[in-house]
XYZ file of C-alpha atoms in Angstrom:
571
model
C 0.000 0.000 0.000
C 1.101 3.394 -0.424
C 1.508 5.569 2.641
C -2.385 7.318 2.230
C -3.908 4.046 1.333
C -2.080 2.487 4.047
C -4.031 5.530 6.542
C -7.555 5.288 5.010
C -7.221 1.149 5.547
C -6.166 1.729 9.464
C -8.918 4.824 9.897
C -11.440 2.070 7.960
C -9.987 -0.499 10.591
C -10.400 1.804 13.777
C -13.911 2.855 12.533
C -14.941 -0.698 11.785
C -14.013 -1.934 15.377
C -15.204 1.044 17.017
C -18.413 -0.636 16.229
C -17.406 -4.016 16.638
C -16.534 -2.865 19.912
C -20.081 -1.416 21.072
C -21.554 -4.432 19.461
C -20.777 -6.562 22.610
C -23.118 -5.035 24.401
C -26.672 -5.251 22.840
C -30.381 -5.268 23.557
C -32.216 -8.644 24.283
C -33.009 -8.444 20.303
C -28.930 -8.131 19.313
C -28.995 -4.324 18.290
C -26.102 -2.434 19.810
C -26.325 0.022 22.799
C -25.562 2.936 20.481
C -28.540 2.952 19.134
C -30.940 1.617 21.280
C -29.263 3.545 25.060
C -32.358 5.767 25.054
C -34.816 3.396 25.986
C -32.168 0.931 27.459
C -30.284 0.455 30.335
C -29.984 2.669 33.337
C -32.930 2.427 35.724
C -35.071 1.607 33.478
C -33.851 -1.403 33.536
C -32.560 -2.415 37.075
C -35.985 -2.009 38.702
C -37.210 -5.120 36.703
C -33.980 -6.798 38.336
C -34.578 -5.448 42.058
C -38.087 -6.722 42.283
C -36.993 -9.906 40.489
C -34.387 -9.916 43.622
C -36.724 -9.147 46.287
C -38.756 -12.540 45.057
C -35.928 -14.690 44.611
C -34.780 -13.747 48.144
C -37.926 -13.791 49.484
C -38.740 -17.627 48.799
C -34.786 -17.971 49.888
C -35.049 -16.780 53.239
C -38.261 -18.550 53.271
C -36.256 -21.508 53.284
C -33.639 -20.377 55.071
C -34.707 -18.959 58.159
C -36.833 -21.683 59.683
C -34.605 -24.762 57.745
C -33.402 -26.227 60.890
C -36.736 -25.765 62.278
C -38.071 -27.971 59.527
C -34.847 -30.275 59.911
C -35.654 -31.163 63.541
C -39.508 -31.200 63.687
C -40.412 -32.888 60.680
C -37.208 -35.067 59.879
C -36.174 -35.141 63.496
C -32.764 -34.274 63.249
C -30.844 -33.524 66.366
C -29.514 -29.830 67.674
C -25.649 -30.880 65.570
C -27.063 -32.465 62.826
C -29.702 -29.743 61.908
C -26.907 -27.385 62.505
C -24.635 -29.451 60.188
C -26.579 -30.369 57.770
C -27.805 -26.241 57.572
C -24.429 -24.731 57.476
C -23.777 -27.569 54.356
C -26.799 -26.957 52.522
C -25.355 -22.468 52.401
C -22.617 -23.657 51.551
C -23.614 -25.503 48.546
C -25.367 -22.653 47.664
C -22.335 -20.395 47.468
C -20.362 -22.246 46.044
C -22.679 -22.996 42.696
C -22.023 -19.330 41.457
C -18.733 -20.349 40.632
C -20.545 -23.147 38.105
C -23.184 -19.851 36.823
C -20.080 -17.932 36.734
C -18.434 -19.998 34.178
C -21.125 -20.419 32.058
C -22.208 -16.732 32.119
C -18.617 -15.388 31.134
C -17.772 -18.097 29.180
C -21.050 -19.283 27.166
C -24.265 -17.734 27.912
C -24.039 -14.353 29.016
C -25.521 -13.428 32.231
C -29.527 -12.914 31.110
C -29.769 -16.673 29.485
C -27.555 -18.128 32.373
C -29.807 -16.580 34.505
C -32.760 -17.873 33.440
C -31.475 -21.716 32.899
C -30.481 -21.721 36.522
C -34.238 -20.158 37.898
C -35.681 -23.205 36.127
C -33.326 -25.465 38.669
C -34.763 -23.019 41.149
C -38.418 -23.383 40.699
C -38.453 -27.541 40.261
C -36.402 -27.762 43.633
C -38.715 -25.675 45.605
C -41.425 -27.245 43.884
C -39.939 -30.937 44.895
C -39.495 -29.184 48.894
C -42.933 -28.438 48.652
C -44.457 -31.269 47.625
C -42.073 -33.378 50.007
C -43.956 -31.230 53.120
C -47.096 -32.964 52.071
C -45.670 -37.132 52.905
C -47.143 -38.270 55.737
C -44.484 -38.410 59.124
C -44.779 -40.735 61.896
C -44.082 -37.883 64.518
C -43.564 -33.769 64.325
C -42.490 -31.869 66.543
C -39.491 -31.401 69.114
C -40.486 -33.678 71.237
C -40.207 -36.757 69.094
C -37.458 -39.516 69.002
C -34.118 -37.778 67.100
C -32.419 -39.193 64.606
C -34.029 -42.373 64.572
C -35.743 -42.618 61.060
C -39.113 -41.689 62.638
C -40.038 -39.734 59.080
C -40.253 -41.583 55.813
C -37.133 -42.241 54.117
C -38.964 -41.057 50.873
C -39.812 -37.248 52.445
C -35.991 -36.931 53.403
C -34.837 -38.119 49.811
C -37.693 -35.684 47.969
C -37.111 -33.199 50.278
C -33.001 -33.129 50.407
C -33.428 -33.780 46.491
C -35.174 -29.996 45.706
C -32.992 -28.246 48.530
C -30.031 -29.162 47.069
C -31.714 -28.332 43.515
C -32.540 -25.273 45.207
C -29.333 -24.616 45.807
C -27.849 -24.777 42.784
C -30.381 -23.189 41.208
C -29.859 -20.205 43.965
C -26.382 -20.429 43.664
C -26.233 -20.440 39.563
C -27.900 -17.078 39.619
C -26.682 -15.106 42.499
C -23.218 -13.740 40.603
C -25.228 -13.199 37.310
C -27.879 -10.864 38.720
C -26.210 -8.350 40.506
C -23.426 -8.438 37.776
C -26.482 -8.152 35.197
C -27.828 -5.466 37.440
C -24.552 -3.138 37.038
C -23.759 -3.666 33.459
C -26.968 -1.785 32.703
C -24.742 1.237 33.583
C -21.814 2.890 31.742
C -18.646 3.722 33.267
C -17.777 5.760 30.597
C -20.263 7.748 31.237
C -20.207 9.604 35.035
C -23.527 10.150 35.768
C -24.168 6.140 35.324
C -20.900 5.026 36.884
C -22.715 7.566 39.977
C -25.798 5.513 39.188
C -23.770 1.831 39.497
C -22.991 2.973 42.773
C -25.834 3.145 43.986
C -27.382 0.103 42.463
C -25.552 -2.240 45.000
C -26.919 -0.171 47.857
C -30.473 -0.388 46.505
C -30.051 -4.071 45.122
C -29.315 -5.612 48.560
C -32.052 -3.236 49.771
C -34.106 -5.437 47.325
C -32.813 -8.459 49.251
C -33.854 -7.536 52.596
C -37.045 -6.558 51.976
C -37.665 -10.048 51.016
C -35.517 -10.881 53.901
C -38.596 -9.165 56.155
C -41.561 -10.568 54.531
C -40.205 -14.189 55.157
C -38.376 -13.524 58.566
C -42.412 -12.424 59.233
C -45.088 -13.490 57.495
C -43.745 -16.432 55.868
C -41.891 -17.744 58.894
C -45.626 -17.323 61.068
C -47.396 -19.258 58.286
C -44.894 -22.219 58.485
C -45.339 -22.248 62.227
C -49.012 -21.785 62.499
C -50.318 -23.016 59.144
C -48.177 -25.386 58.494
C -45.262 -26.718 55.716
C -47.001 -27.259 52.950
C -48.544 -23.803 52.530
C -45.073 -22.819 54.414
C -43.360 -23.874 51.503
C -45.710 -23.557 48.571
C -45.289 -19.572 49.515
C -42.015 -19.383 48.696
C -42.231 -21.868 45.640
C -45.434 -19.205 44.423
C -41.997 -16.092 44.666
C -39.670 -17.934 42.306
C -42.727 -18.064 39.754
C -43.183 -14.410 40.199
C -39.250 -13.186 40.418
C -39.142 -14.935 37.260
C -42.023 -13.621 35.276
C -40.546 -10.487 36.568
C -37.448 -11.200 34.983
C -38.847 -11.624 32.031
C -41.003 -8.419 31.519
C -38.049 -6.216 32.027
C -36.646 -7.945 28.777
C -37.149 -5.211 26.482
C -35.145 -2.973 28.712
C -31.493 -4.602 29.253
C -28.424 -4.285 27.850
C -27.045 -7.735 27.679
C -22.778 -8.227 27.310
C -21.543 -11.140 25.483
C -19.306 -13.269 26.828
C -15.612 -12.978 26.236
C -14.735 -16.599 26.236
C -13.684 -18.740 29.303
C -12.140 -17.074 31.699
C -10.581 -20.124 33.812
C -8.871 -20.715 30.111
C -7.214 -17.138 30.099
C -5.888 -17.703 33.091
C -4.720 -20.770 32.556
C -2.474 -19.726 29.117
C -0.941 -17.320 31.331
C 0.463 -19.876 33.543
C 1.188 -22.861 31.290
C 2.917 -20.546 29.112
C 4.935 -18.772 32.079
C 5.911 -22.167 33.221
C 7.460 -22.799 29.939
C 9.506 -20.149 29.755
C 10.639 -19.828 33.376
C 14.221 -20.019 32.002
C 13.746 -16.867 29.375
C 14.839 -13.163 30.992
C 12.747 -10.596 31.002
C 13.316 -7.322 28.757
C 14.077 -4.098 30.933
C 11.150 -2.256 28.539
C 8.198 -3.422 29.601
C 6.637 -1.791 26.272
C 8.637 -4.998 24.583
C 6.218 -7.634 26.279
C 3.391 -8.527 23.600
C 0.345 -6.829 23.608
C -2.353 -6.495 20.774
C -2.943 -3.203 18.625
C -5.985 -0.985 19.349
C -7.460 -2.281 16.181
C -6.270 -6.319 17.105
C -7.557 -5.764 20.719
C -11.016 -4.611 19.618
C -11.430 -6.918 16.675
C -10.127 -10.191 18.364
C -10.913 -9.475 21.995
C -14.789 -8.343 20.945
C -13.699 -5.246 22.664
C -12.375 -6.238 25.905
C -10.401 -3.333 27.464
C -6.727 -3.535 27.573
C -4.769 -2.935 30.882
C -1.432 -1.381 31.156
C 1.432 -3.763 32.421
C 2.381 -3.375 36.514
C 5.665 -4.619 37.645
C 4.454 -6.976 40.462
C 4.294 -11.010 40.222
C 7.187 -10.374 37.128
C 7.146 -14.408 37.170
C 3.999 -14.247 35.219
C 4.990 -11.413 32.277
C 7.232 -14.410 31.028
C 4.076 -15.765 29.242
C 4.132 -12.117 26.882
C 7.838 -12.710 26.153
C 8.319 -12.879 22.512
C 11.556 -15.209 22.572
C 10.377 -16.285 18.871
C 9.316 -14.603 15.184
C 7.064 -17.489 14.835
C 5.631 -16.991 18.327
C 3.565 -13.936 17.192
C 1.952 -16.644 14.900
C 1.660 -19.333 17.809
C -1.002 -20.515 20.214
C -1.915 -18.896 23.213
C -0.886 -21.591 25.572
C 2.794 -20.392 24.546
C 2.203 -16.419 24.081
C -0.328 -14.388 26.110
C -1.222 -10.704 25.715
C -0.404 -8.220 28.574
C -3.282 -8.022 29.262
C -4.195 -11.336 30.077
C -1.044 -11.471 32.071
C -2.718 -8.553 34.279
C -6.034 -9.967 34.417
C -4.534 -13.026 36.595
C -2.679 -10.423 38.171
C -5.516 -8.741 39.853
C -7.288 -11.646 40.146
C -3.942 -12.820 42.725
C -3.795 -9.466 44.181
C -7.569 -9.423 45.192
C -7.204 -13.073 47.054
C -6.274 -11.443 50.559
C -8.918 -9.752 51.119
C -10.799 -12.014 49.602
C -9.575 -14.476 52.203
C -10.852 -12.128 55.274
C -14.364 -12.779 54.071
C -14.559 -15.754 54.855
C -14.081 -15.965 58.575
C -17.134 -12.731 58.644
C -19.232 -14.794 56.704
C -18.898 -17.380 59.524
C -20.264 -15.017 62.359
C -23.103 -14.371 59.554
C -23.841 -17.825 59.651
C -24.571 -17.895 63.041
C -27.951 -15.642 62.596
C -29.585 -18.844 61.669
C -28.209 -21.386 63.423
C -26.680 -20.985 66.819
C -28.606 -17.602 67.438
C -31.692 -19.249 66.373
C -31.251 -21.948 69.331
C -30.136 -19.416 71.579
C -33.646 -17.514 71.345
C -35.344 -20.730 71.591
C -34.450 -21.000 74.840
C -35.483 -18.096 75.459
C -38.998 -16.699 77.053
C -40.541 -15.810 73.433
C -44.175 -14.080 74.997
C -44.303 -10.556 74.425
C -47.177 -9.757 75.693
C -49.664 -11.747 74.822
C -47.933 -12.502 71.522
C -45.576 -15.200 71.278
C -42.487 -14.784 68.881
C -41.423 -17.257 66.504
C -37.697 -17.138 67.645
C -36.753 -17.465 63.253
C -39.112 -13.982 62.930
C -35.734 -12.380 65.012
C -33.644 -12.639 61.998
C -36.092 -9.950 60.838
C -34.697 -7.460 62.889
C -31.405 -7.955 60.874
C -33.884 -6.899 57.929
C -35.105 -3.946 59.525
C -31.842 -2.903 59.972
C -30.479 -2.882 56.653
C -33.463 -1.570 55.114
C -33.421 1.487 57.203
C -29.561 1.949 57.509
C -29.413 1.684 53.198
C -31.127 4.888 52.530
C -29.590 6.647 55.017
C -25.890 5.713 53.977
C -26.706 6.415 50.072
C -28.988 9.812 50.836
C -26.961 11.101 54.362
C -24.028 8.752 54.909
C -22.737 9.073 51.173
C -22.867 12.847 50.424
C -21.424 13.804 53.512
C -18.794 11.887 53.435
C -18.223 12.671 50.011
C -16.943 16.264 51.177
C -14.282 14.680 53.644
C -13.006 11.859 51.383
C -12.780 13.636 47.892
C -14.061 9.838 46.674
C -17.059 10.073 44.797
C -18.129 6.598 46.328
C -17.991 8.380 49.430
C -16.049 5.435 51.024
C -13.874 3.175 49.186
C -14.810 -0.586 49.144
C -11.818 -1.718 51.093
C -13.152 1.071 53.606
C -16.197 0.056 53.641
C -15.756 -3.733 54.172
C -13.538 -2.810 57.286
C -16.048 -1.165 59.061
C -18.287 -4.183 58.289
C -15.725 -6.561 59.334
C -15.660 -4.408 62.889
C -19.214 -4.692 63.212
C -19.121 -8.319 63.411
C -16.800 -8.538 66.383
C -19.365 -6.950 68.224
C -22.263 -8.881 66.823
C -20.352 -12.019 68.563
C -19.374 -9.648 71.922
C -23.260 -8.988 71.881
C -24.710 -12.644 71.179
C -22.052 -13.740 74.135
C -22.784 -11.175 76.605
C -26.533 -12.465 76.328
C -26.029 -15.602 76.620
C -24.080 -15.590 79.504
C -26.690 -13.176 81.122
C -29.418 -16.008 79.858
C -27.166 -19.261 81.712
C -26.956 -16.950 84.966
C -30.568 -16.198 85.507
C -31.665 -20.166 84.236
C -29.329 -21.467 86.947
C -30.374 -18.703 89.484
C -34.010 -20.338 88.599
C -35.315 -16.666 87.642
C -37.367 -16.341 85.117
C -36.347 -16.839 82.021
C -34.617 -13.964 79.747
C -36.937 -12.040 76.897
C -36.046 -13.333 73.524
C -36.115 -9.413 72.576
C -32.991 -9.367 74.242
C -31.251 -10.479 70.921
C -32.703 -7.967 69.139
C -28.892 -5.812 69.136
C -26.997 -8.717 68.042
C -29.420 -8.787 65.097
C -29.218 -5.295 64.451
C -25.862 -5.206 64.440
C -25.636 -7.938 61.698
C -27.578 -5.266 59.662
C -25.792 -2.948 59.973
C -22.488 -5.001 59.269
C -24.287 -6.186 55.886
C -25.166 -2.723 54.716
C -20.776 -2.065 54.759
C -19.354 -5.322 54.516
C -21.372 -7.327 52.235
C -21.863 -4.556 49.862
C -18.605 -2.983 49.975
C -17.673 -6.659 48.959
C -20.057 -6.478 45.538
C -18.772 -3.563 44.637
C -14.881 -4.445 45.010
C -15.501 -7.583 43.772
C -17.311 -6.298 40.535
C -15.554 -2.671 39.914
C -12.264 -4.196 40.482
C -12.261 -7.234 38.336
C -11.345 -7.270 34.642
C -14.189 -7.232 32.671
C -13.991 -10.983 31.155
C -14.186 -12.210 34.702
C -16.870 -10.305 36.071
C -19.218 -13.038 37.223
C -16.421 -15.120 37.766
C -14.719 -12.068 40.783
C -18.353 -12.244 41.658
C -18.631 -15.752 42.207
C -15.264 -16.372 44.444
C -16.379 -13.190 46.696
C -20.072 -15.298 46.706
C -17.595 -18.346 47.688
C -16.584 -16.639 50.862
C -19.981 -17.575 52.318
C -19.577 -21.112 51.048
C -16.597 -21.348 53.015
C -17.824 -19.242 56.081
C -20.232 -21.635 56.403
C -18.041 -24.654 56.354
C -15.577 -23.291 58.782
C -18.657 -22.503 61.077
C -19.538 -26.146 60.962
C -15.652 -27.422 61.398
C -15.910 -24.781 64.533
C -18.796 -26.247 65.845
C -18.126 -30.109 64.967
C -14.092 -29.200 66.497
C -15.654 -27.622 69.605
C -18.237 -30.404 70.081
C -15.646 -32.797 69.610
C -13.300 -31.065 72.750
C -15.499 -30.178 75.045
C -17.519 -33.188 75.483
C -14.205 -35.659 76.042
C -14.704 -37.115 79.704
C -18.291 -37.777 79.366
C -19.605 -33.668 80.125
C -22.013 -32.036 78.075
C -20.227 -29.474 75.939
C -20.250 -26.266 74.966
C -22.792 -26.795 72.813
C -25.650 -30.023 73.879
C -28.898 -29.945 72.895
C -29.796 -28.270 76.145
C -28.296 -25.450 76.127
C -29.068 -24.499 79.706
C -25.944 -27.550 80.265
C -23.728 -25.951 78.338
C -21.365 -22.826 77.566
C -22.613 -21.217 74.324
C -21.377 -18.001 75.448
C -18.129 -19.482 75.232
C -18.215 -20.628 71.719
C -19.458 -16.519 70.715
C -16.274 -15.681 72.428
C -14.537 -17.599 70.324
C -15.783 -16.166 67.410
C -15.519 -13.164 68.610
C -11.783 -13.927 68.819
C -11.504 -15.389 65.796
C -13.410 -12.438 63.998
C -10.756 -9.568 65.715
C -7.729 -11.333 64.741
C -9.781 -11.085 60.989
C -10.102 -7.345 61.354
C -6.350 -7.345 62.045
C -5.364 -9.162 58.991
C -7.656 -7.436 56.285
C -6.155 -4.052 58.002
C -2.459 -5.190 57.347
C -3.362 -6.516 53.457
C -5.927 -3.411 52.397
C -3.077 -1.099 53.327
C -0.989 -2.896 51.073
C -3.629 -3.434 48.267
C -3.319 -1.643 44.898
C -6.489 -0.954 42.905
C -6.871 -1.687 39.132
């Protein structure tokens, strides 16, 4: 070409991809955001998604609040088993968004993975439901325990659609609030102000289904009984996803940008093969795709600038060869993909610290749920379901949410200079804090609760509890949303769901070291014959003891996420 023909074919290039490029994100009928952003996108959008949430979490909580209820009453399961077999079931259920992660970024997108894994959804609560309606030998607490009393059949139907459910649960909780924020442009600052507050208003969403099953649904179970109990929450997933649906028209859906576990994986295989090769001292040297090659072959995938931490890894963009610019990408990797694994790495300690909060969080419905049971529930002349406590928790988070994004936000806006207000590693801290004394709280009442049982007063008001559940609220409000939104704003943007996923994991793995905790502890404090920390009278045992312990465990957590957020370096 000469040297003007050679120009006109780049500018044809640039102005071809430039499209290409806002062709990976389209409406539900393909046609790019460009031309369809007007009546796309934005809120417009997300408040089909936030009522679809408050549904979805509605019949989960529905489930999930008064699950060891149904564990011990119906398939009379003693105080450790109903705690073990709870803690197992969440955890399942967080760690199935890594499986909806994979297929979102790699295959489906988020809106059709979405909607595969609500079909899961709807035949497992479906199967729970129509488990509650087998006939049982004996209900209630006061029935032989782990005996087989209940029909084999209603424990296989009914373990069958929970753990359905909880794939199902799991498959779509990294796609929706990822879906949720890509109807928002960074580029643009009046959405990227918007984005912000979506993950304020979309756990909002949450709770409010949190309430209406930590109350209503919770007293229908108890005083109407399981099969309209669970049919309830089975009738939600129906409605979140018809509401799902309707929004259609509105969304802006991203294509996928290929697997992500496999872009990862290049880096290292091809690092690994040329651990012997020295690095250049330019870093501009390392390979790295055109403008026009990155928008053509990546489908517009934004390119990140090369850092000089982990330098292991920038071995896999070392061109050692001519023909490697013509090889396969298991022996030659972009920069970018180098940095993408990069962040990924950097992001793990923190993403480590979540997991010992999201064991005090798991407490809320197991431990503190015994605790109150034990407790004198009449208020009045109005007995409390001790499950309807967790709805306190709800309370909390739905009236703390508009107060941090109207009041909280603003004003600290004007100290900070960040237009977040806080910063997500900020705002997890505080979170993290919170927790400590959500154990300090639960302990102090339960050691107040032993002391006046074996004084023989009268027993201690469940309402008592109320703080420790407040304080969980308030500790969701930072920590689990400051979590989304570092999770999501600092991942690159072909691993969205998957960033979403692993910080999702951290209550899959909360939950299992709560029930290591409580199986270890079990274990230890019953040698020599005594009753434990933790029997199934509580009134012989030392529960406060094991919410010390926690509490413990959850300071020494504060101090570590300190020490590695200090040292953290954002995207």
């Amino acid at each position: 070409h000469t040297s003007t023909s050679t120009k006109e074919y780049q500018a044809c290039l640039i102005q071809g991809s430039a499209v290409h490029r806002g062709d990976r994100v389209v409406d539900i009928k393909g046609a790019p955001t460009p031309i369809t952003k007007h009546r796309t996108g934005s809120w417009k959008a997300c408040k089909f998604i936030l009522v679809t949430e408050c549904f979805e979490e509605l019949a989960y909580y529905g489930i999930q609040f008064n699950l060891v209820t149904f564990l011990k009453t119906i398939l009379q399961e003693s105080n450790v088993s109903a705690a073990r077999n709870y803690t197992n079931w969440q955890g399942t259920c967080y760690i199935a968004p890594l499986v909806g992660a994979i297929v979102a970024d790699s295959y489906l997108g988020r809106y059709l993975t979405t909607l595969a894994f609500f079909a899961v959804y709807l035949i497992g609560m479906a199967a729970m439901s129509v488990s509650a309606s087998f006939p049982a030998a004996c209900t209630g607490l006061d029935c032989p325990q782990d005996v087989g009393s209940s029909p084999s059949s209603q424990s296989a139907v009914f373990f069958l659609g929970l753990y359905m459910m909880a794939i199902g649960a799991g498959g779509i909780k990294p796609c929706v609030s990822s879906f949720g924020a890509d109807q928002f442009d960074d580029s643009v600052p009046a959405e990227r102000l918007k984005k912000n507050s979506f993950f304020n208003w979309f756990f909002f969403s949450i709770y409010i289904g949190s309430f209406v099953s930590g109350t209503v649904v919770v007293w229908v179970q108890d005083h109407c009984g399981w099969v309209v109990g669970l049919w309830i929450p089975t009738l939600f997933i129906a409605l979140a996803i018809a509401s799902f649906l309707l929004g259609s028209g509105s969304y802006r859906v991203q294509k996928p940008l290929g697997s992500p576990l496999a872009r990862v994986s290049q880096v290292v295989v091809a690092a690994v093969r040329k651990r012997n090769v020295g690095l250049p001292r330019d870093a501009s040297l390392l390979h790295e795709l055109s403008e026009v090659e990155s928008m053509a072959e990546s489908d517009g995938a934004k390119k990140l600038q090369h850092t000089p931490v982990l330098s292991f890894l920038d071995k896999a963009a070392v061109v050692s060869s001519a023909e490697e610019l013509y090889s396969d990408p298991w022996r030659l990797c972009t920069v970018t993909q180098v940095e993408e694994l990069k962040i990924v790495i950097g992001m793990l300690p923190i993403w480590a610290t979540g997991i010992v909060y999201f064991s005090v969080l798991a407490q809320f419905s197991s431990t503190f749920l015994e605790q109150g049971r034990r407790m004198d529930t009449a208020v009045g002349t109005f007995a409390i379901p001790p499950a309807s406590l967790a709805s306190f928790d709800a309370v909390s988070v739905i009236l703390f949410v508009p107060i941090y994004d109207r009041v909280l936000i603003p004003a600290a806006r004007r100290f900070t200079g960040n237009e977040r207000g806080f910063s997500e590693l900020q705002r997890f801290g505080v979170g993290l804090f919170l927790s400590v004394l959500v154990m300090v709280a639960a302990a102090a009442v339960e050691a107040r609760r032993l002391a006046l049982d074996r004084a023989a007063a009268a027993p201690m008001c469940i309402l008592w509890q109320v703080p420790q559940y407040l304080l969980v609220g308030a500790s969701v409000v930072f920590a689990c949303v400051g979590q989304s939104e570092f999770f999501y704003n600092e991942a690159p943007e072909s691993m969205r769901s998957l960033c979403s996923a692993l910080g999702l994991l951290t209550v899959s793995l909360g939950s299992y070291l709560s029930s290591l905790v409580v199986t270890v502890v079990s274990g230890v404090t019953t040698r020599g014959g005594g009753p434990g920390w933790i029997p199934d009278d509580l009134n012989e045992g030392h529960l406060d003891r094991f919410f010390w312990l926690i509490a413990a465990l959850s300071a020494l957590n504060l101090a570590v996420f300190v020490w590695c957020a200090k040292r953290y370096k954002c995207k």
